[in-house]
Amino acid sequence: MKSVLEIENLHQIFEEGTVNENHVLKGVDLTINPGEFITIIGGNGAGKSTLLNSIAGALPTKIGKIRLNNKDITKQSIIKRAKSISRVFQDPKLGTAVRLTVEENLALALKRGQNRGFGLAVKFSNRPFFKEQLKTLNLGLEKRLTTEVGLLSGGQRQAITLLMATLQRPDLILLDEHTAALDPKTSKTVMDLTEKLIFDQQLTAFMVTHDMENALQYGTRLIMLHQGRIVVDIPAEKKKNLTINQLMDLFQQSSGDELKDDQLLLNT
Ligand SMILES: Nc1ncnc2c1ncn2[C@@H]1O[C@H](COP(=O)(O)OP(=O)(O)O)[C@@H](O)[C@H]1O
Ligand SMILES: [Mg+2]
């Protein structure tokens, strides 16, 4: 099977050669196959965002290789990668343009990877499509096409961001704790929506969460990152019936470390 993403011996070292040198990723090897929905957990500072930033090209990679659809993209710019890799962040403000309306934001998403220029006008002919897409979110947003996004709630904005990130069927979608800033109920709504969008379109996804329950409940494969290394990698069949306690045991066995309460949201 052709893989979507292949990471080979990826290292990231910040402020190399100074007293503040921080060796964050320490030789990450990872292959992501088409249709996989991987959840990744790990304590604060484990290197999760750094890994996603490296994949997206937001950080240059000096040591290691990254291949997308069997093509070496290690040196490719973030803009070029954005045609195939979309991202959703924790902060709802980062995903949408506040001063633009819902439909203007969606029109921008349709232009992803193209020169956006000044042609912001929404094509009249796109409206039925946008409405239909917004309807799938089940949040009544199809009635708010001309509402400025800044007037919507954080959850509504994350839902629109997700729609924008998937509108052009990316090869890979990266989600970095995209529900962490939401209240528990809204977080669940957005998480369920994420799952639906990913499965309906059979997308390949890589999702960071610090919530163990989310990591177990969602996705088809689970990875734990600890001090810059992948210490646990659980495939679909094993993940299905896995409990939090079993996961903590697996973590301890392979990292030799105790999981501290403050490192992850355990919800127990
Ligand atoms: N651009 C950067 N420059 C310098 N240090 C960074 C940068 N990004 C992350 N770090 C450091 O790398 C470590 C891992 O950060 P991060 O990948 O954000 O962790 P996580 O997302 O797992 O909480 C932290 O010590 C952080 O301070
Ligand atoms: Mg992070």
Tab-separated table of N, CA and C in Angstrom, residues 16-169:
chain	number	residue	atom	x	y	z
A	16	GLU	N	20.366	25.328	18.764
A	16	GLU	CA	21.484	24.392	18.763
A	16	GLU	C	22.802	25.114	19.016
A	17	GLY	N	23.618	24.507	19.837
A	17	GLY	CA	24.944	25.055	20.095
A	17	GLY	C	24.968	26.182	21.117
A	18	THR	N	23.803	26.507	21.696
A	18	THR	CA	23.777	27.522	22.750
A	18	THR	C	23.499	26.827	24.094
A	19	VAL	N	23.566	27.602	25.169
A	19	VAL	CA	23.276	27.013	26.477
A	19	VAL	C	21.813	26.594	26.581
A	20	ASN	N	20.984	27.182	25.725
A	20	ASN	CA	19.556	26.860	25.744
A	20	ASN	C	19.186	25.723	24.799
A	21	GLU	N	20.180	25.028	24.265
A	21	GLU	CA	19.893	23.968	23.302
A	21	GLU	C	18.812	23.024	23.830
A	22	ASN	N	17.840	22.749	22.955
A	22	ASN	CA	16.698	21.931	23.340
A	22	ASN	C	16.439	20.895	22.240
A	23	HIS	N	16.843	19.671	22.519
A	23	HIS	CA	16.689	18.588	21.539
A	23	HIS	C	15.282	18.017	21.704
A	24	VAL	N	14.351	18.491	20.900
A	24	VAL	CA	12.934	18.197	21.134
A	24	VAL	C	12.473	16.904	20.472
A	25	LEU	N	12.773	16.718	19.195
A	25	LEU	CA	12.424	15.439	18.550
A	25	LEU	C	13.712	14.641	18.380
A	26	LYS	N	13.663	13.381	18.836
A	26	LYS	CA	14.899	12.599	18.905
A	26	LYS	C	14.843	11.346	18.041
A	27	GLY	N	14.627	11.548	16.763
A	27	GLY	CA	14.613	10.410	15.855
A	27	GLY	C	13.242	9.782	15.743
A	28	VAL	N	12.313	10.539	15.182
A	28	VAL	CA	10.951	10.026	15.005
A	28	VAL	C	10.851	9.310	13.655
A	29	ASP	N	10.373	8.064	13.700
A	29	ASP	CA	10.061	7.296	12.493
A	29	ASP	C	8.567	7.031	12.515
A	30	LEU	N	7.906	7.341	11.415
A	30	LEU	CA	6.450	7.156	11.399
A	30	LEU	C	5.950	7.038	9.974
A	31	THR	N	5.095	6.046	9.741
A	31	THR	CA	4.438	5.921	8.437
A	31	THR	C	2.940	6.017	8.644
A	32	ILE	N	2.307	6.907	7.909
A	32	ILE	CA	0.855	7.064	8.002
A	32	ILE	C	0.238	6.563	6.698
A	33	ASN	N	-0.685	5.623	6.814
A	33	ASN	CA	-1.309	5.029	5.638
A	33	ASN	C	-2.636	5.718	5.310
A	34	PRO	N	-3.082	5.586	4.045
A	34	PRO	CA	-4.322	6.241	3.635
A	34	PRO	C	-5.501	5.825	4.513
A	35	GLY	N	-6.287	6.794	4.919
A	35	GLY	CA	-7.488	6.511	5.704
A	35	GLY	C	-7.248	6.346	7.188
A	36	GLU	N	-5.982	6.398	7.603
A	36	GLU	CA	-5.724	6.288	9.042
A	36	GLU	C	-6.105	7.602	9.733
A	37	PHE	N	-6.660	7.461	10.917
A	37	PHE	CA	-7.005	8.620	11.762
A	37	PHE	C	-6.238	8.380	13.066
A	38	ILE	N	-5.088	9.017	13.150
A	38	ILE	CA	-4.181	8.767	14.270
A	38	ILE	C	-4.375	9.817	15.354
A	39	THR	N	-4.551	9.365	16.576
A	39	THR	CA	-4.551	10.310	17.689
A	39	THR	C	-3.176	10.228	18.352
A	40	ILE	N	-2.665	11.377	18.746
A	40	ILE	CA	-1.345	11.394	19.373
A	40	ILE	C	-1.430	12.143	20.703
A	41	ILE	N	-0.958	11.471	21.747
A	41	ILE	CA	-0.954	12.103	23.061
A	41	ILE	C	0.460	12.120	23.633
A	42	GLY	N	0.625	12.934	24.640
A	42	GLY	CA	1.928	13.085	25.278
A	42	GLY	C	1.868	14.315	26.148
A	43	GLY	N	2.684	14.343	27.170
A	43	GLY	CA	2.659	15.451	28.124
A	43	GLY	C	3.072	16.767	27.490
A	44	ASN	N	2.923	17.816	28.270
A	44	ASN	CA	3.345	19.143	27.843
A	44	ASN	C	4.807	19.135	27.445
A	45	GLY	N	5.114	19.661	26.281
A	45	GLY	CA	6.504	19.762	25.865
A	45	GLY	C	7.081	18.484	25.288
A	46	ALA	N	6.245	17.481	25.072
A	46	ALA	CA	6.721	16.196	24.527
A	46	ALA	C	7.213	16.348	23.088
A	47	GLY	N	6.732	17.384	22.409
A	47	GLY	CA	7.150	17.607	21.024
A	47	GLY	C	6.034	17.398	20.000
A	48	LYS	N	4.801	17.307	20.484
A	48	LYS	CA	3.665	17.033	19.586
A	48	LYS	C	3.489	18.138	18.534
A	49	SER	N	3.432	19.381	19.003
A	49	SER	CA	3.247	20.486	18.050
A	49	SER	C	4.463	20.623	17.141
A	50	THR	N	5.646	20.366	17.700
A	50	THR	CA	6.861	20.434	16.890
A	50	THR	C	6.811	19.405	15.762
A	51	LEU	N	6.281	18.233	16.064
A	51	LEU	CA	6.133	17.192	15.043
A	51	LEU	C	5.171	17.658	13.949
A	52	LEU	N	4.039	18.206	14.353
A	52	LEU	CA	3.063	18.695	13.366
A	52	LEU	C	3.631	19.861	12.559
A	53	ASN	N	4.354	20.745	13.239
A	53	ASN	CA	4.973	21.876	12.535
A	53	ASN	C	6.005	21.409	11.513
A	54	SER	N	6.706	20.341	11.849
A	54	SER	CA	7.697	19.804	10.912
A	54	SER	C	7.004	19.219	9.688
A	55	ILE	N	5.897	18.513	9.917
A	55	ILE	CA	5.154	17.902	8.809
A	55	ILE	C	4.592	18.983	7.889
A	56	ALA	N	4.071	20.043	8.511
A	56	ALA	CA	3.436	21.113	7.723
A	56	ALA	C	4.458	22.004	7.029
A	57	GLY	N	5.715	21.936	7.487
A	57	GLY	CA	6.736	22.802	6.903
A	57	GLY	C	6.830	24.152	7.591
A	58	ALA	N	6.169	24.293	8.748
A	58	ALA	CA	6.262	25.538	9.508
A	58	ALA	C	7.630	25.633	10.177
A	59	LEU	N	8.280	24.493	10.325
A	59	LEU	CA	9.638	24.440	10.865
A	59	LEU	C	10.523	23.758	9.824
A	60	PRO	N	11.716	24.292	9.589
A	60	PRO	CA	12.607	23.602	8.648
A	60	PRO	C	13.132	22.294	9.252
A	61	THR	N	13.335	21.311	8.419
A	61	THR	CA	13.884	20.037	8.887
A	61	THR	C	15.322	19.902	8.402
A	62	LYS	N	16.246	19.811	9.374
A	62	LYS	CA	17.658	19.681	9.007
A	62	LYS	C	18.120	18.243	9.099
A	63	ILE	N	17.535	17.510	10.070
A	63	ILE	CA	17.918	16.103	10.218
A	63	ILE	C	16.683	15.239	10.056
A	64	GLY	N	16.736	14.346	9.085
A	64	GLY	CA	15.622	13.448	8.839
A	64	GLY	C	14.979	13.707	7.495
A	65	LYS	N	14.010	12.843	7.171
A	65	LYS	CA	13.331	12.938	5.863
A	65	LYS	C	11.825	12.890	6.047
A	66	ILE	N	11.126	13.659	5.225
A	66	ILE	CA	9.665	13.607	5.235
A	66	ILE	C	9.201	13.391	3.790
A	67	ARG	N	8.405	12.353	3.592
A	67	ARG	CA	7.860	12.082	2.261
A	67	ARG	C	6.338	12.134	2.296
A	68	LEU	N	5.758	12.799	1.318
A	68	LEU	CA	4.309	12.862	1.187
A	68	LEU	C	3.958	12.190	-0.132
A	69	ASN	N	3.095	11.194	-0.075
A	69	ASN	CA	2.748	10.423	-1.284
A	69	ASN	C	4.003	9.991	-2.052
A	70	ASN	N	4.983	9.493	-1.291
A	70	ASN	CA	6.238	8.976	-1.850
A	70	ASN	C	7.153	10.034	-2.467
A	71	LYS	N	6.799	11.301	-2.239
A	71	LYS	CA	7.651	12.362	-2.770
A	71	LYS	C	8.368	13.039	-1.600
A	72	ASP	N	9.670	13.256	-1.760
A	72	ASP	CA	10.442	13.895	-0.697
A	72	ASP	C	10.051	15.372	-0.591
A	73	ILE	N	9.474	15.753	0.569
A	73	ILE	CA	9.068	17.156	0.746
A	73	ILE	C	9.876	17.829	1.857
A	74	THR	N	10.959	17.159	2.268
A	74	THR	CA	11.741	17.667	3.396
A	74	THR	C	12.101	19.142	3.255
A	75	LYS	N	12.409	19.560	2.034
A	75	LYS	CA	12.836	20.952	1.836
A	75	LYS	C	11.740	21.820	1.229
A	76	GLN	N	10.549	21.251	1.078
A	76	GLN	CA	9.475	22.001	0.434
A	76	GLN	C	8.896	23.081	1.361
A	77	SER	N	8.486	24.209	0.792
A	77	SER	CA	7.972	25.321	1.598
A	77	SER	C	6.608	25.003	2.187
A	78	ILE	N	6.267	25.744	3.231
A	78	ILE	CA	4.970	25.553	3.896
A	78	ILE	C	3.832	25.854	2.915
A	79	ILE	N	4.008	26.835	2.058
A	79	ILE	CA	2.947	27.220	1.121
A	79	ILE	C	2.666	26.104	0.128
A	80	LYS	N	3.731	25.505	-0.364
A	80	LYS	CA	3.567	24.415	-1.322
A	80	LYS	C	2.890	23.211	-0.652
A	81	ARG	N	3.307	22.925	0.575
A	81	ARG	CA	2.713	21.783	1.281
A	81	ARG	C	1.239	22.018	1.593
A	82	ALA	N	0.872	23.300	1.759
A	82	ALA	CA	-0.500	23.616	2.165
A	82	ALA	C	-1.530	23.181	1.129
A	83	LYS	N	-1.077	22.925	-0.091
A	83	LYS	CA	-2.002	22.420	-1.102
A	83	LYS	C	-2.481	21.026	-0.734
A	84	SER	N	-1.652	20.271	-0.047
A	84	SER	CA	-2.013	18.878	0.276
A	84	SER	C	-2.235	18.639	1.756
A	85	ILE	N	-1.707	19.543	2.597
A	85	ILE	CA	-1.813	19.341	4.048
A	85	ILE	C	-2.583	20.505	4.656
A	86	SER	N	-3.689	20.226	5.329
A	86	SER	CA	-4.400	21.318	5.983
A	86	SER	C	-4.296	21.179	7.494
A	87	ARG	N	-4.473	22.305	8.179
A	87	ARG	CA	-4.252	22.307	9.627
A	87	ARG	C	-5.371	23.000	10.385
A	88	VAL	N	-5.644	22.501	11.587
A	88	VAL	CA	-6.582	23.173	12.489
A	88	VAL	C	-5.887	23.303	13.838
A	89	PHE	N	-5.918	24.542	14.378
A	89	PHE	CA	-5.224	24.815	15.635
A	89	PHE	C	-6.181	24.926	16.811
A	90	GLN	N	-5.597	25.087	17.980
A	90	GLN	CA	-6.384	25.214	19.208
A	90	GLN	C	-7.215	26.500	19.216
A	91	ASP	N	-6.602	27.589	18.766
A	91	ASP	CA	-7.255	28.888	18.855
A	91	ASP	C	-8.219	29.093	17.686
A	92	PRO	N	-9.528	29.217	17.969
A	92	PRO	CA	-10.500	29.393	16.888
A	92	PRO	C	-10.195	30.617	16.026
A	93	LYS	N	-9.485	31.591	16.604
A	93	LYS	CA	-9.186	32.811	15.859
A	93	LYS	C	-8.204	32.560	14.711
A	94	LEU	N	-7.419	31.495	14.816
A	94	LEU	CA	-6.403	31.238	13.796
A	94	LEU	C	-6.958	30.614	12.526
A	95	GLY	N	-8.134	29.996	12.641
A	95	GLY	CA	-8.625	29.230	11.499
A	95	GLY	C	-9.497	29.998	10.534
A	96	THR	N	-10.091	31.102	11.022
A	96	THR	CA	-11.026	31.823	10.188
A	96	THR	C	-10.665	33.313	10.197
A	97	ALA	N	-11.146	34.033	9.218
A	97	ALA	CA	-10.937	35.479	9.187
A	97	ALA	C	-12.152	36.144	9.816
A	98	VAL	N	-11.925	36.775	10.998
A	98	VAL	CA	-13.040	37.316	11.785
A	98	VAL	C	-13.912	38.324	11.078
A	99	ARG	N	-13.285	39.175	10.276
A	99	ARG	CA	-14.048	40.272	9.676
A	99	ARG	C	-14.785	39.847	8.412
A	100	LEU	N	-14.556	38.629	7.988
A	100	LEU	CA	-15.230	38.136	6.788
A	100	LEU	C	-16.447	37.308	7.183
A	101	THR	N	-17.378	37.209	6.270
A	101	THR	CA	-18.580	36.427	6.547
A	101	THR	C	-18.284	34.931	6.415
A	102	VAL	N	-19.243	34.138	6.837
A	102	VAL	CA	-19.098	32.682	6.743
A	102	VAL	C	-18.814	32.283	5.297
A	103	GLU	N	-19.614	32.823	4.361
A	103	GLU	CA	-19.421	32.400	2.963
A	103	GLU	C	-18.121	32.932	2.369
A	104	GLU	N	-17.676	34.093	2.838
A	104	GLU	CA	-16.390	34.603	2.340
A	104	GLU	C	-15.241	33.727	2.824
A	105	ASN	N	-15.356	33.253	4.055
A	105	ASN	CA	-14.342	32.331	4.567
A	105	ASN	C	-14.314	31.047	3.755
A	106	LEU	N	-15.487	30.515	3.460
A	106	LEU	CA	-15.540	29.280	2.680
A	106	LEU	C	-14.993	29.490	1.263
A	107	ALA	N	-15.263	30.695	0.723
A	107	ALA	CA	-14.736	31.009	-0.613
A	107	ALA	C	-13.211	31.021	-0.589
A	108	LEU	N	-12.650	31.520	0.527
A	108	LEU	CA	-11.188	31.504	0.678
A	108	LEU	C	-10.666	30.080	0.701
A	109	ALA	N	-11.399	29.223	1.401
A	109	ALA	CA	-10.961	27.824	1.513
A	109	ALA	C	-10.974	27.134	0.152
A	110	LEU	N	-11.917	27.548	-0.698
A	110	LEU	CA	-11.969	26.964	-2.047
A	110	LEU	C	-10.752	27.363	-2.867
A	111	LYS	N	-10.139	28.490	-2.467
A	111	LYS	CA	-8.972	28.980	-3.218
A	111	LYS	C	-7.660	28.495	-2.618
A	112	ARG	N	-7.744	27.610	-1.631
A	112	ARG	CA	-6.532	27.153	-0.959
A	112	ARG	C	-5.501	26.671	-1.988
A	113	GLY	N	-4.275	27.120	-1.793
A	113	GLY	CA	-3.212	26.671	-2.679
A	113	GLY	C	-3.119	27.505	-3.949
A	114	GLN	N	-4.108	28.391	-4.161
A	114	GLN	CA	-4.022	29.281	-5.314
A	114	GLN	C	-3.647	30.663	-4.817
A	115	ASN	N	-3.273	31.509	-5.742
A	115	ASN	CA	-3.031	32.891	-5.373
A	115	ASN	C	-4.391	33.524	-5.044
A	116	ARG	N	-4.551	33.927	-3.781
A	116	ARG	CA	-5.863	34.409	-3.372
A	116	ARG	C	-6.217	35.769	-3.962
A	117	GLY	N	-5.190	36.555	-4.265
A	117	GLY	CA	-5.398	37.852	-4.897
A	117	GLY	C	-6.407	38.708	-4.162
A	118	PHE	N	-7.101	39.542	-4.911
A	118	PHE	CA	-8.082	40.410	-4.279
A	118	PHE	C	-9.506	39.950	-4.562
A	119	GLY	N	-9.624	38.920	-5.324
A	119	GLY	CA	-10.955	38.464	-5.721
A	119	GLY	C	-11.708	37.788	-4.605
A	120	LEU	N	-12.117	38.587	-3.640
A	120	LEU	CA	-12.778	38.007	-2.469
A	120	LEU	C	-14.273	37.765	-2.677
A	121	ALA	N	-14.796	38.367	-3.726
A	121	ALA	CA	-16.241	38.280	-3.936
A	121	ALA	C	-16.694	36.825	-3.997
A	122	VAL	N	-17.800	36.562	-3.323
A	122	VAL	CA	-18.316	35.203	-3.313
A	122	VAL	C	-19.123	34.992	-4.587
A	123	LYS	N	-18.788	33.922	-5.273
A	123	LYS	CA	-19.563	33.614	-6.474
A	123	LYS	C	-20.960	33.174	-6.065
A	124	PHE	N	-21.918	33.766	-6.681
A	124	PHE	CA	-23.302	33.447	-6.383
A	124	PHE	C	-23.560	31.953	-6.548
A	125	SER	N	-22.905	31.403	-7.553
A	125	SER	CA	-23.129	29.994	-7.877
A	125	SER	C	-22.593	29.044	-6.795
A	126	ASN	N	-21.734	29.571	-5.923
A	126	ASN	CA	-21.183	28.711	-4.866
A	126	ASN	C	-22.116	28.573	-3.665
A	127	ARG	N	-23.076	29.477	-3.572
A	127	ARG	CA	-23.925	29.496	-2.378
A	127	ARG	C	-24.628	28.173	-2.076
A	128	PRO	N	-25.279	27.565	-3.055
A	128	PRO	CA	-25.950	26.288	-2.761
A	128	PRO	C	-24.969	25.245	-2.227
A	129	PHE	N	-23.763	25.231	-2.792
A	129	PHE	CA	-22.746	24.282	-2.334
A	129	PHE	C	-22.345	24.568	-0.891
A	130	PHE	N	-22.106	25.846	-0.580
A	130	PHE	CA	-21.725	26.207	0.791
A	130	PHE	C	-22.839	25.843	1.774
A	131	LYS	N	-24.078	26.112	1.373
A	131	LYS	CA	-25.214	25.801	2.243
A	131	LYS	C	-25.288	24.318	2.547
A	132	GLU	N	-25.124	23.565	1.503
A	132	GLU	CA	-25.193	22.099	1.629
A	132	GLU	C	-24.077	21.597	2.554
A	133	GLN	N	-22.883	22.162	2.376
A	133	GLN	CA	-21.752	21.762	3.212
A	133	GLN	C	-21.990	22.154	4.678
A	134	LEU	N	-22.477	23.372	4.885
A	134	LEU	CA	-22.709	23.848	6.256
A	134	LEU	C	-23.803	23.033	6.937
A	135	LYS	N	-24.741	22.572	6.160
A	135	LYS	CA	-25.838	21.779	6.703
A	135	LYS	C	-25.322	20.485	7.328
A	136	THR	N	-24.272	19.931	6.734
A	136	THR	CA	-23.725	18.666	7.257
A	136	THR	C	-23.164	18.852	8.668
A	137	LEU	N	-22.889	20.103	9.053
A	137	LEU	CA	-22.343	20.344	10.396
A	137	LEU	C	-23.423	20.265	11.474
A	138	ASN	N	-24.679	20.391	11.020
A	138	ASN	CA	-25.803	20.283	11.964
A	138	ASN	C	-25.817	21.349	13.050
A	139	LEU	N	-25.345	22.540	12.720
A	139	LEU	CA	-25.304	23.618	13.712
A	139	LEU	C	-26.139	24.815	13.276
A	140	GLY	N	-26.907	24.643	12.212
A	140	GLY	CA	-27.749	25.730	11.713
A	140	GLY	C	-26.962	26.811	10.992
A	141	LEU	N	-25.692	26.553	10.709
A	141	LEU	CA	-24.844	27.591	10.107
A	141	LEU	C	-25.197	27.884	8.652
A	142	GLU	N	-25.977	26.985	8.037
A	142	GLU	CA	-26.389	27.230	6.649
A	142	GLU	C	-27.295	28.459	6.556
A	143	LYS	N	-27.815	28.889	7.719
A	143	LYS	CA	-28.663	30.098	7.722
A	143	LYS	C	-27.841	31.341	8.039
A	144	ARG	N	-26.519	31.163	8.236
A	144	ARG	CA	-25.695	32.312	8.638
A	144	ARG	C	-24.623	32.664	7.614
A	145	LEU	N	-24.889	32.353	6.366
A	145	LEU	CA	-23.903	32.587	5.300
A	145	LEU	C	-23.306	33.986	5.305
A	146	THR	N	-24.134	34.980	5.614
A	146	THR	CA	-23.655	36.358	5.513
A	146	THR	C	-23.311	36.963	6.879
A	147	THR	N	-23.241	36.110	7.904
A	147	THR	CA	-22.831	36.575	9.236
A	147	THR	C	-21.307	36.670	9.300
A	148	GLU	N	-20.823	37.748	9.924
A	148	GLU	CA	-19.377	37.847	10.140
A	148	GLU	C	-18.946	36.765	11.109
A	149	VAL	N	-17.872	36.095	10.793
A	149	VAL	CA	-17.421	34.961	11.608
A	149	VAL	C	-17.096	35.386	13.043
A	150	GLY	N	-16.622	36.637	13.203
A	150	GLY	CA	-16.292	37.150	14.529
A	150	GLY	C	-17.478	37.163	15.485
A	151	LEU	N	-18.682	37.078	14.948
A	151	LEU	CA	-19.872	37.105	15.795
A	151	LEU	C	-20.284	35.705	16.247
A	152	LEU	N	-19.601	34.691	15.746
A	152	LEU	CA	-19.965	33.313	16.108
A	152	LEU	C	-19.207	32.845	17.349
A	153	SER	N	-19.688	31.768	17.947
A	153	SER	CA	-19.019	31.213	19.137
A	153	SER	C	-17.762	30.451	18.720
A	154	GLY	N	-16.914	30.154	19.704
A	154	GLY	CA	-15.676	29.414	19.446
A	154	GLY	C	-15.947	28.064	18.790
A	155	GLY	N	-16.979	27.388	19.264
A	155	GLY	CA	-17.321	26.075	18.718
A	155	GLY	C	-17.782	26.165	17.275
A	156	GLN	N	-18.622	27.178	16.989
A	156	GLN	CA	-19.095	27.368	15.612
A	156	GLN	C	-17.926	27.681	14.686
A	157	ARG	N	-16.985	28.477	15.225
A	157	ARG	CA	-15.829	28.834	14.401
A	157	ARG	C	-14.929	27.641	14.142
A	158	GLN	N	-14.739	26.793	15.152
A	158	GLN	CA	-13.924	25.597	14.923
A	158	GLN	C	-14.601	24.667	13.925
A	159	ALA	N	-15.949	24.612	13.974
A	159	ALA	CA	-16.677	23.780	13.020
A	159	ALA	C	-16.456	24.295	11.599
A	160	ILE	N	-16.510	25.618	11.430
A	160	ILE	CA	-16.285	26.200	10.106
A	160	ILE	C	-14.835	25.979	9.660
A	161	THR	N	-13.905	26.133	10.630
A	161	THR	CA	-12.496	25.890	10.311
A	161	THR	C	-12.296	24.460	9.807
A	162	LEU	N	-12.955	23.515	10.479
A	162	LEU	CA	-12.850	22.114	10.059
A	162	LEU	C	-13.387	21.924	8.652
A	163	LEU	N	-14.523	22.539	8.396
A	163	LEU	CA	-15.115	22.440	7.067
A	163	LEU	C	-14.161	23.026	6.025
A	164	MET	N	-13.572	24.186	6.360
A	164	MET	CA	-12.636	24.825	5.438
A	164	MET	C	-11.415	23.946	5.196
A	165	ALA	N	-10.979	23.270	6.253
A	165	ALA	CA	-9.780	22.434	6.153
A	165	ALA	C	-10.024	21.170	5.342
A	166	THR	N	-11.297	20.791	5.205
A	166	THR	CA	-11.585	19.535	4.505
A	166	THR	C	-12.258	19.756	3.152
A	167	LEU	N	-12.639	20.996	2.874
A	167	LEU	CA	-13.428	21.316	1.679
A	167	LEU	C	-12.769	20.820	0.392
A	168	GLN	N	-11.451	20.858	0.353
A	168	GLN	CA	-10.747	20.471	-0.873
A	168	GLN	C	-10.082	19.118	-0.728
A	169	ARG	N	-10.597	18.319	0.171
A	169	ARG	CA	-10.076	16.977	0.410
A	169	ARG	C	-8.530	16.938	0.416
